[in-house]
Amino acid sequence: MLDPNLLRQQPADLAVQLRETRGYDLDADALAALETERKQIQVRTQELQNLRNTRSKAIGQAKAKGEDVAPLLAEVAGFGDELKASEARLDVIKSELDAIALGLPNLPHESVPAGKDESDNVEQHRWGTPRAFDFEVRDHVELGARNGWLDGDTAAKLSGARFTVLRGQLARLHRALAQFMLDLHTNEHGYEETSVPLLVNADSMQGTGQLPKFEDDLFATAVGESKRYLIPTSEVPLTNIVRDEILDDAAMPLRLTAHSMCFRAEAGAYGRDTRGMIRQHQFEKVELVTIARPDESYAEHERMTRCAEVVLEKLGLPYRRMLLCSGDMGFAATKTFDLEVWLPSQDTYREISSVSNCEAFQARRMQARWRNPATGKPELVHTLNGSGVAVGRALIAVMENNQNPDGSITIPEALRPYMGGLDKIA
């Protein structure tokens, strides 16, 4: 959520910023009209409330003296209906203003390039050289099916499209990747391993920006009157740990990691990457979340991105870092780096990690704060999140970049301790 002062005091300027950087159309005139009405009704409501309190006190004093209170009661009854109507209208206006505020995306950091889509993203650097193959490259689906490891047909029978069953050594390799990432981030990068719920309430989804805007992309469950959502990423529960909290300065920065299932309905994405494991309804990620002091969040953003890069380097996977343009960033982000891994079958780089600084956007929705020792007062924290990295896409990249002519897959050295010492699966 953006600073409310921007909406109240600079709606026209905010509308220009959102249109130019995010392609978002904010009706500044309607917002200003609502805000003007809110102020007028709030002032009148307070006047009526004060008048009611004054008259109630006068009625009590008149009764104590044995005086006739009928005129005072009639006066109170006369403005009572207006007070009720004013309070009801004020609630409606506040709800409308809240709905507008919750629907506004974050504003880009000044270092973010302007642009409309991924074609305007800016490459920062590359690592590794894509392998030159002297045989016909197979994609991960063919490699998996050839060995009986990847079974989309059975998954479709069990659950429908965009699910996958993994078997045998490929299932083990998938597990090994997650274990390797967790060990790396906890032992070398200083993150605290955390196990989080896969089902969360609406407040948690709203806190990180999934609700109300992206409800169609979420899976939800209902038992009786209780509705909960399957997490699209463990960013949601990890970040909401600090919702409605005031953290001590000594706890900052708070660095958390979790390996979890993730669930996305992918509404509107049909026809894109439907083959194999690129875009699934259910997948796994090792997530990184940091709760940071505001003046340290951009240094933390670089650090967090580097933590994800180390995963790919230790796996020997060529990648590039991209700075996303203003039109390609996520709803809550103010600055985002994407890491894109090389996929030989597609002869291109594909996203495997997205690392974002949200500044105070999520914290304001969650009322997540820390006590600044310089002032002694609570202030909003900055929140950051990123994949460290997506397990399924890492599996795809390992399979394709390390395939052999006979269909076997060479295991990266970093994963061999997790594979019982195997150097190859076939």
Short mmCIF file of C-alpha atoms in Angstrom, two decimals:
data_model
loop_
_atom_site.label_atom_id
_atom_site.label_comp_id
_atom_site.label_asym_id
_atom_site.label_seq_id
_atom_site.Cartn_x
_atom_site.Cartn_y
_atom_site.Cartn_z
CA MET A 1 0.00 0.00 0.00
CA LEU A 2 1.28 3.44 -0.94
CA ASP A 3 1.69 6.26 1.56
CA PRO A 4 -1.87 7.56 2.24
CA ASN A 5 -0.56 11.12 2.10
CA LEU A 6 0.10 10.68 -1.62
CA LEU A 7 -3.55 9.77 -2.20
CA ARG A 8 -4.89 12.56 0.00
CA GLN A 9 -2.59 15.42 -0.92
CA GLN A 10 -1.25 14.66 -4.41
CA PRO A 11 -3.81 12.53 -6.28
CA ALA A 12 -3.15 14.19 -9.65
CA ASP A 13 0.64 13.79 -9.40
CA LEU A 14 0.21 10.19 -8.23
CA ALA A 15 -2.06 9.43 -11.17
CA VAL A 16 0.60 10.70 -13.60
CA GLN A 17 3.31 8.60 -11.93
CA LEU A 18 1.20 5.44 -12.00
CA ARG A 19 0.20 5.94 -15.63
CA GLU A 20 3.73 6.66 -16.85
CA THR A 21 5.54 3.97 -14.86
CA ARG A 22 2.96 1.22 -14.32
CA GLY A 23 0.38 1.77 -17.03
CA TYR A 24 -2.22 2.09 -14.27
CA ASP A 25 -5.12 4.50 -14.69
CA LEU A 26 -6.08 6.17 -11.44
CA ASP A 27 -9.17 8.41 -11.58
CA ALA A 28 -7.65 11.34 -9.69
CA ASP A 29 -10.82 13.46 -9.93
CA ALA A 30 -12.98 10.72 -8.41
CA LEU A 31 -10.37 10.15 -5.70
CA ALA A 32 -10.19 13.86 -4.90
CA ALA A 33 -13.99 14.11 -4.77
CA LEU A 34 -14.18 11.18 -2.35
CA GLU A 35 -11.47 12.68 -0.17
CA THR A 36 -13.23 16.07 -0.11
CA GLU A 37 -16.52 14.42 0.85
CA ARG A 38 -14.75 12.37 3.52
CA LYS A 39 -13.31 15.48 5.12
CA GLN A 40 -16.66 17.30 5.07
CA ILE A 41 -18.63 14.41 6.51
CA GLN A 42 -15.95 13.63 9.07
CA VAL A 43 -16.02 17.21 10.33
CA ARG A 44 -19.85 17.19 10.49
CA THR A 45 -19.87 13.78 12.17
CA GLN A 46 -17.48 14.99 14.85
CA GLU A 47 -19.62 18.10 15.38
CA LEU A 48 -22.73 15.97 15.83
CA GLN A 49 -20.92 13.56 18.16
CA ASN A 50 -19.69 16.47 20.29
CA LEU A 51 -23.17 17.97 20.29
CA ARG A 52 -24.66 14.64 21.36
CA ASN A 53 -22.15 14.32 24.20
CA THR A 54 -22.80 17.90 25.35
CA ARG A 55 -26.56 17.47 25.31
CA SER A 56 -26.36 14.09 27.04
CA LYS A 57 -24.39 15.71 29.84
CA ALA A 58 -26.94 18.54 30.03
CA ILE A 59 -29.78 16.02 30.24
CA GLY A 60 -28.08 14.30 33.16
CA GLN A 61 -27.61 17.61 34.96
CA ALA A 62 -31.22 18.67 34.32
CA LYS A 63 -32.52 15.36 35.65
CA ALA A 64 -30.41 15.76 38.79
CA LYS A 65 -32.04 19.16 39.39
CA GLY A 66 -35.52 17.83 38.70
CA GLU A 67 -35.93 20.03 35.63
CA ASP A 68 -37.97 19.23 32.53
CA VAL A 69 -35.68 17.39 30.07
CA ALA A 70 -38.24 16.99 27.27
CA PRO A 71 -36.86 19.87 25.16
CA LEU A 72 -33.33 18.50 25.42
CA LEU A 73 -34.48 14.99 24.50
CA ALA A 74 -36.35 16.36 21.49
CA GLU A 75 -33.21 18.22 20.38
CA VAL A 76 -31.08 15.08 20.67
CA ALA A 77 -33.67 13.07 18.73
CA GLY A 78 -33.65 15.76 16.04
CA PHE A 79 -29.96 15.40 15.15
CA GLY A 80 -29.70 11.67 16.01
CA ASP A 81 -30.88 10.56 12.58
CA GLU A 82 -28.40 12.90 10.87
CA LEU A 83 -25.58 11.50 13.00
CA LYS A 84 -26.45 7.91 12.09
CA ALA A 85 -26.63 8.80 8.40
CA SER A 86 -23.30 10.66 8.58
CA GLU A 87 -21.56 7.76 10.32
CA ALA A 88 -22.93 5.28 7.77
CA ARG A 89 -21.85 7.42 4.81
CA LEU A 90 -18.41 7.94 6.34
CA ASP A 91 -17.97 4.16 6.63
CA VAL A 92 -18.91 3.74 2.96
CA ILE A 93 -16.47 6.42 1.82
CA LYS A 94 -13.63 4.97 3.89
CA SER A 95 -14.32 1.52 2.41
CA GLU A 96 -14.21 2.98 -1.11
CA LEU A 97 -10.93 4.79 -0.38
CA ASP A 98 -9.44 1.63 1.14
CA ALA A 99 -10.44 -0.38 -1.95
CA ILE A 100 -8.72 2.16 -4.20
CA ALA A 101 -5.59 2.15 -2.04
CA LEU A 102 -5.38 -1.65 -1.94
CA GLY A 103 -5.61 -1.81 -5.74
CA LEU A 104 -2.70 0.55 -6.45
CA PRO A 105 0.66 -1.01 -7.40
CA ASN A 106 3.91 0.10 -5.83
CA LEU A 107 5.87 2.94 -7.41
CA PRO A 108 9.23 2.06 -9.02
CA HIS A 109 12.54 3.07 -7.49
CA GLU A 110 14.34 5.85 -9.34
CA SER A 111 16.94 3.35 -10.62
CA VAL A 112 14.30 1.24 -12.39
CA PRO A 113 14.21 1.77 -16.18
CA ALA A 114 10.97 2.89 -17.74
CA GLY A 115 9.29 0.34 -19.98
CA LYS A 116 6.14 -1.57 -20.82
CA ASP A 117 7.12 -5.23 -20.84
CA GLU A 118 10.01 -7.72 -20.71
CA SER A 119 11.48 -6.36 -23.93
CA ASP A 120 12.47 -3.23 -21.98
CA ASN A 121 14.29 -5.10 -19.19
CA VAL A 122 18.01 -4.37 -18.86
CA GLU A 123 20.66 -7.08 -18.66
CA GLN A 124 23.10 -6.53 -15.78
CA HIS A 125 25.58 -9.35 -16.28
CA ARG A 126 26.01 -12.99 -17.32
CA TRP A 127 27.75 -15.93 -15.71
CA GLY A 128 28.89 -19.11 -17.44
CA THR A 129 28.99 -20.14 -21.07
CA PRO A 130 26.18 -22.22 -22.56
CA ARG A 131 27.40 -25.68 -23.47
CA ALA A 132 27.94 -26.57 -27.13
CA PHE A 133 26.34 -29.98 -27.81
CA ASP A 134 27.59 -32.39 -30.47
CA PHE A 135 24.30 -34.32 -30.45
CA GLU A 136 20.63 -33.44 -30.75
CA VAL A 137 19.46 -31.72 -27.58
CA ARG A 138 16.38 -33.14 -25.84
CA ASP A 139 14.11 -31.07 -23.63
CA HIS A 140 13.34 -32.06 -20.04
CA VAL A 141 10.05 -33.70 -20.98
CA GLU A 142 11.69 -36.06 -23.46
CA LEU A 143 14.55 -36.81 -21.08
CA GLY A 144 12.14 -37.54 -18.25
CA ALA A 145 9.71 -39.61 -20.30
CA ARG A 146 12.55 -41.57 -21.95
CA ASN A 147 13.65 -42.85 -18.57
CA GLY A 148 10.16 -43.21 -17.10
CA TRP A 149 10.89 -40.49 -14.55
CA LEU A 150 8.48 -37.73 -15.57
CA ASP A 151 4.83 -38.70 -15.99
CA GLY A 152 2.35 -36.03 -17.01
CA ASP A 153 -0.33 -38.51 -18.10
CA THR A 154 -0.67 -40.09 -14.68
CA ALA A 155 -0.68 -36.65 -13.06
CA ALA A 156 -3.48 -35.59 -15.41
CA LYS A 157 -5.47 -38.67 -14.39
CA LEU A 158 -4.97 -37.80 -10.73
CA SER A 159 -5.42 -34.04 -10.81
CA GLY A 160 -5.82 -32.63 -14.32
CA ALA A 161 -3.56 -30.50 -16.48
CA ARG A 162 -0.42 -28.75 -15.20
CA PHE A 163 0.56 -31.36 -12.66
CA THR A 164 3.47 -33.80 -12.83
CA VAL A 165 4.40 -37.09 -11.21
CA LEU A 166 8.14 -37.59 -10.70
CA ARG A 167 9.59 -41.06 -10.13
CA GLY A 168 12.80 -42.79 -9.23
CA GLN A 169 16.11 -41.00 -9.59
CA LEU A 170 14.53 -37.84 -10.97
CA ALA A 171 12.32 -37.53 -7.88
CA ARG A 172 15.44 -38.00 -5.78
CA LEU A 173 17.30 -35.33 -7.76
CA HIS A 174 14.39 -32.95 -7.23
CA ARG A 175 14.57 -33.55 -3.48
CA ALA A 176 18.35 -33.18 -3.53
CA LEU A 177 18.08 -29.74 -5.11
CA ALA A 178 15.79 -28.47 -2.34
CA GLN A 179 18.03 -29.89 0.39
CA PHE A 180 21.13 -28.39 -1.23
CA MET A 181 19.53 -24.94 -1.43
CA LEU A 182 18.33 -25.01 2.18
CA ASP A 183 21.75 -26.07 3.44
CA LEU A 184 23.45 -23.38 1.38
CA HIS A 185 21.19 -20.57 2.56
CA THR A 186 21.22 -21.58 6.22
CA ASN A 187 24.87 -22.62 6.58
CA GLU A 188 26.55 -20.07 4.31
CA HIS A 189 24.11 -17.22 3.77
CA GLY A 190 22.75 -16.76 7.29
CA TYR A 191 19.04 -17.41 6.75
CA GLU A 192 16.94 -19.09 9.43
CA GLU A 193 15.19 -22.24 8.17
CA THR A 194 11.45 -21.95 8.74
CA SER A 195 8.58 -24.37 8.20
CA VAL A 196 5.38 -22.50 7.40
CA PRO A 197 1.68 -23.32 6.82
CA LEU A 198 0.57 -23.92 3.24
CA LEU A 199 -2.89 -22.56 4.05
CA VAL A 200 -3.24 -18.93 5.12
CA ASN A 201 -6.08 -16.54 5.85
CA ALA A 202 -7.20 -13.55 3.80
CA ASP A 203 -5.35 -11.09 6.04
CA SER A 204 -2.06 -12.79 5.16
CA MET A 205 -2.81 -12.67 1.44
CA GLN A 206 -3.78 -9.01 1.69
CA GLY A 207 -0.65 -8.23 3.69
CA THR A 208 1.70 -9.21 0.86
CA GLY A 209 -0.51 -7.91 -1.95
CA GLN A 210 -2.14 -11.04 -3.39
CA LEU A 211 -5.57 -9.85 -2.29
CA PRO A 212 -7.75 -8.32 -3.42
CA LYS A 213 -6.20 -7.85 -6.88
CA PHE A 214 -5.08 -11.42 -7.68
CA GLU A 215 -7.82 -13.56 -6.18
CA ASP A 216 -8.45 -15.30 -9.52
CA ASP A 217 -4.85 -16.62 -9.47
CA LEU A 218 -5.28 -18.27 -6.07
CA PHE A 219 -6.57 -21.66 -4.96
CA ALA A 220 -8.91 -21.41 -1.98
CA THR A 221 -10.46 -23.88 0.44
CA ALA A 222 -13.53 -23.51 2.61
CA VAL A 223 -14.63 -25.54 5.64
CA GLY A 224 -17.86 -24.20 7.01
CA GLU A 225 -17.50 -20.42 7.16
CA SER A 226 -13.71 -20.56 7.30
CA LYS A 227 -11.96 -19.73 4.02
CA ARG A 228 -8.25 -20.16 3.55
CA TYR A 229 -5.91 -19.85 0.61
CA LEU A 230 -3.17 -22.17 -0.63
CA ILE A 231 0.02 -20.15 -0.74
CA PRO A 232 1.37 -19.10 -4.17
CA THR A 233 4.81 -18.81 -2.53
CA SER A 234 6.10 -19.06 1.04
CA GLU A 235 6.82 -15.33 0.79
CA VAL A 236 3.25 -14.95 2.08
CA PRO A 237 3.54 -16.74 5.44
CA LEU A 238 7.20 -15.79 5.94
CA THR A 239 6.57 -12.06 5.49
CA ASN A 240 3.36 -12.11 7.53
CA ILE A 241 5.26 -13.46 10.53
CA VAL A 242 5.96 -9.80 11.35
CA ARG A 243 2.41 -8.58 10.70
CA ASP A 244 1.18 -6.35 13.56
CA GLU A 245 4.59 -6.65 15.23
CA ILE A 246 7.17 -4.10 16.40
CA LEU A 247 10.61 -5.65 16.03
CA ASP A 248 13.59 -4.79 18.19
CA ASP A 249 16.48 -3.22 16.37
CA ALA A 250 18.69 -6.13 17.46
CA ALA A 251 16.54 -8.51 15.40
CA MET A 252 17.22 -6.63 12.17
CA PRO A 253 17.79 -7.66 9.48
CA LEU A 254 15.56 -10.71 9.94
CA ARG A 255 16.48 -13.30 7.27
CA LEU A 256 14.20 -16.30 6.76
CA THR A 257 14.13 -19.19 4.28
CA ALA A 258 11.61 -21.95 3.67
CA HIS A 259 11.15 -24.85 1.28
CA SER A 260 7.49 -25.28 0.47
CA MET A 261 4.90 -26.37 -2.02
CA CYS A 262 3.42 -23.47 -3.96
CA PHE A 263 0.05 -23.34 -5.71
CA ARG A 264 -1.02 -21.03 -8.53
CA ALA A 265 -4.18 -21.15 -10.61
CA GLU A 266 -2.35 -19.34 -13.46
CA ALA A 267 -5.60 -17.73 -14.56
CA GLY A 268 -5.29 -16.34 -18.07
CA ALA A 269 -2.00 -18.15 -18.74
CA TYR A 270 -3.37 -21.07 -20.72
CA GLY A 271 -1.43 -21.93 -23.84
CA ARG A 272 1.84 -20.70 -22.34
CA ASP A 273 4.46 -23.27 -21.34
CA THR A 274 1.89 -26.02 -21.02
CA ARG A 275 4.44 -28.72 -21.87
CA GLY A 276 6.29 -30.25 -18.94
CA MET A 277 7.20 -28.51 -15.70
CA ILE A 278 7.79 -24.90 -16.74
CA ARG A 279 4.40 -23.61 -15.55
CA GLN A 280 2.59 -25.81 -13.03
CA HIS A 281 -0.35 -25.42 -10.68
CA GLN A 282 1.76 -27.08 -7.95
CA PHE A 283 5.49 -26.62 -7.65
CA GLU A 284 8.23 -26.21 -5.05
CA LYS A 285 10.47 -23.30 -4.19
CA VAL A 286 13.11 -22.39 -1.66
CA GLU A 287 12.10 -18.86 -0.72
CA LEU A 288 14.20 -16.08 0.79
CA VAL A 289 12.61 -13.26 2.82
CA THR A 290 14.32 -10.39 4.61
CA ILE A 291 12.82 -7.82 6.95
CA ALA A 292 15.25 -4.90 6.82
CA ARG A 293 15.90 -1.43 8.17
CA PRO A 294 14.83 1.07 5.49
CA ASP A 295 18.31 2.52 5.01
CA GLU A 296 19.77 -0.94 4.46
CA SER A 297 17.18 -2.49 2.17
CA TYR A 298 18.92 -1.82 -1.15
CA ALA A 299 22.19 -3.27 0.07
CA GLU A 300 20.15 -6.24 1.28
CA HIS A 301 18.51 -6.49 -2.15
CA GLU A 302 21.92 -6.90 -3.76
CA ARG A 303 22.97 -9.40 -1.10
CA MET A 304 19.82 -11.48 -1.50
CA THR A 305 20.16 -11.56 -5.29
CA ARG A 306 23.74 -12.70 -4.90
CA CYS A 307 22.59 -15.54 -2.61
CA ALA A 308 20.34 -16.83 -5.41
CA GLU A 309 23.13 -16.44 -7.98
CA VAL A 310 25.45 -18.60 -5.87
CA VAL A 311 22.93 -21.45 -6.12
CA LEU A 312 23.18 -21.41 -9.91
CA GLU A 313 26.95 -21.03 -9.92
CA LYS A 314 27.46 -23.98 -7.59
CA LEU A 315 25.22 -26.02 -9.91
CA GLY A 316 27.25 -24.87 -12.92
CA LEU A 317 24.21 -23.39 -14.66
CA PRO A 318 24.76 -20.42 -17.01
CA TYR A 319 22.50 -17.49 -16.15
CA ARG A 320 22.03 -13.79 -16.58
CA ARG A 321 20.74 -11.10 -14.21
CA MET A 322 18.04 -8.76 -15.53
CA LEU A 323 16.85 -5.48 -14.02
CA LEU A 324 13.12 -5.38 -14.67
CA CYS A 325 11.58 -2.28 -16.18
CA SER A 326 8.71 -0.45 -14.51
CA GLY A 327 6.05 -2.20 -16.59
CA ASP A 328 7.29 -5.74 -15.96
CA MET A 329 7.65 -5.66 -12.17
CA GLY A 330 5.31 -7.41 -9.77
CA PHE A 331 2.48 -5.54 -8.07
CA ALA A 332 4.23 -5.03 -4.70
CA ALA A 333 7.79 -4.49 -5.93
CA THR A 334 9.63 -1.21 -6.19
CA LYS A 335 12.72 -2.84 -7.76
CA THR A 336 13.25 -6.38 -9.05
CA PHE A 337 16.13 -8.43 -10.36
CA ASP A 338 15.28 -11.57 -12.34
CA LEU A 339 17.78 -14.40 -12.71
CA GLU A 340 17.32 -16.28 -15.97
CA VAL A 341 18.90 -19.71 -16.45
CA TRP A 342 20.01 -21.08 -19.81
CA LEU A 343 17.74 -23.81 -21.25
CA PRO A 344 19.41 -25.57 -24.21
CA SER A 345 16.17 -26.98 -25.63
CA GLN A 346 14.75 -23.46 -25.99
CA ASP A 347 18.07 -21.85 -26.91
CA THR A 348 17.31 -19.01 -24.52
CA TYR A 349 17.36 -17.85 -20.91
CA ARG A 350 14.26 -18.40 -18.75
CA GLU A 351 13.39 -16.93 -15.37
CA ILE A 352 14.32 -19.10 -12.39
CA SER A 353 14.40 -16.49 -9.62
CA SER A 354 12.84 -13.10 -9.02
CA VAL A 355 14.21 -10.99 -6.15
CA SER A 356 12.30 -7.86 -5.14
CA ASN A 357 12.52 -4.98 -2.72
CA CYS A 358 9.02 -3.86 -1.74
CA GLU A 359 10.21 -1.07 0.57
CA ALA A 360 7.31 -0.22 2.97
CA PHE A 361 4.53 -1.25 0.57
CA GLN A 362 3.77 -4.59 2.26
CA ALA A 363 4.74 -3.35 5.73
CA ARG A 364 2.12 -0.60 5.54
CA ARG A 365 -0.58 -3.17 4.71
CA MET A 366 0.64 -5.44 7.53
CA GLN A 367 1.52 -2.72 10.06
CA ALA A 368 4.96 -4.36 10.38
CA ARG A 369 7.35 -2.05 12.22
CA TRP A 370 10.64 -1.84 14.07
CA ARG A 371 11.71 0.47 16.88
CA ASN A 372 14.27 2.91 15.57
CA PRO A 373 16.87 3.34 18.34
CA ALA A 374 17.67 6.86 17.10
CA THR A 375 14.13 8.08 17.79
CA GLY A 376 12.73 5.40 20.06
CA LYS A 377 9.62 5.33 17.87
CA PRO A 378 8.14 2.53 15.75
CA GLU A 379 8.69 2.91 12.00
CA LEU A 380 7.67 0.79 9.01
CA VAL A 381 10.18 -1.88 7.97
CA HIS A 382 11.17 -2.72 4.41
CA THR A 383 10.36 -6.19 3.13
CA LEU A 384 12.25 -8.17 0.48
CA ASN A 385 11.57 -11.54 -1.08
CA GLY A 386 13.07 -13.80 -3.71
CA SER A 387 13.35 -17.35 -4.97
CA GLY A 388 16.47 -19.07 -3.86
CA VAL A 389 15.56 -20.75 -6.28
CA ALA A 390 12.52 -22.46 -7.90
CA VAL A 391 13.19 -26.19 -7.47
CA GLY A 392 11.33 -27.46 -10.52
CA ARG A 393 12.96 -25.02 -12.90
CA ALA A 394 16.36 -25.81 -11.39
CA LEU A 395 15.64 -29.49 -12.07
CA ILE A 396 14.80 -28.68 -15.70
CA ALA A 397 18.02 -26.69 -16.09
CA VAL A 398 20.16 -29.42 -14.52
CA MET A 399 18.59 -32.08 -16.75
CA GLU A 400 18.98 -30.16 -19.99
CA ASN A 401 22.42 -28.67 -19.40
CA ASN A 402 23.89 -31.95 -18.13
CA GLN A 403 22.30 -34.43 -20.55
CA ASN A 404 24.36 -37.05 -22.35
CA PRO A 405 23.84 -38.70 -25.76
CA ASP A 406 22.42 -41.86 -24.17
CA GLY A 407 19.78 -39.88 -22.23
CA SER A 408 21.60 -40.09 -18.89
CA ILE A 409 22.13 -36.98 -16.81
CA THR A 410 25.41 -36.04 -15.13
CA ILE A 411 24.92 -34.90 -11.53
CA PRO A 412 26.55 -31.56 -10.60
CA GLU A 413 29.23 -32.06 -7.97
CA ALA A 414 27.35 -29.91 -5.45
CA LEU A 415 24.43 -32.37 -5.52
CA ARG A 416 26.37 -35.64 -5.32
CA PRO A 417 26.45 -35.76 -1.50
CA TYR A 418 22.65 -35.60 -1.60
CA MET A 419 22.47 -38.38 -4.22
CA GLY A 420 24.42 -41.02 -2.32
CA GLY A 421 27.60 -40.18 -4.24
CA LEU A 422 26.09 -40.83 -7.69
CA ASP A 423 27.72 -38.91 -10.52
CA LYS A 424 25.07 -39.83 -13.08
CA ILE A 425 21.48 -41.03 -13.30
CA ALA A 426 20.35 -43.20 -16.18
#
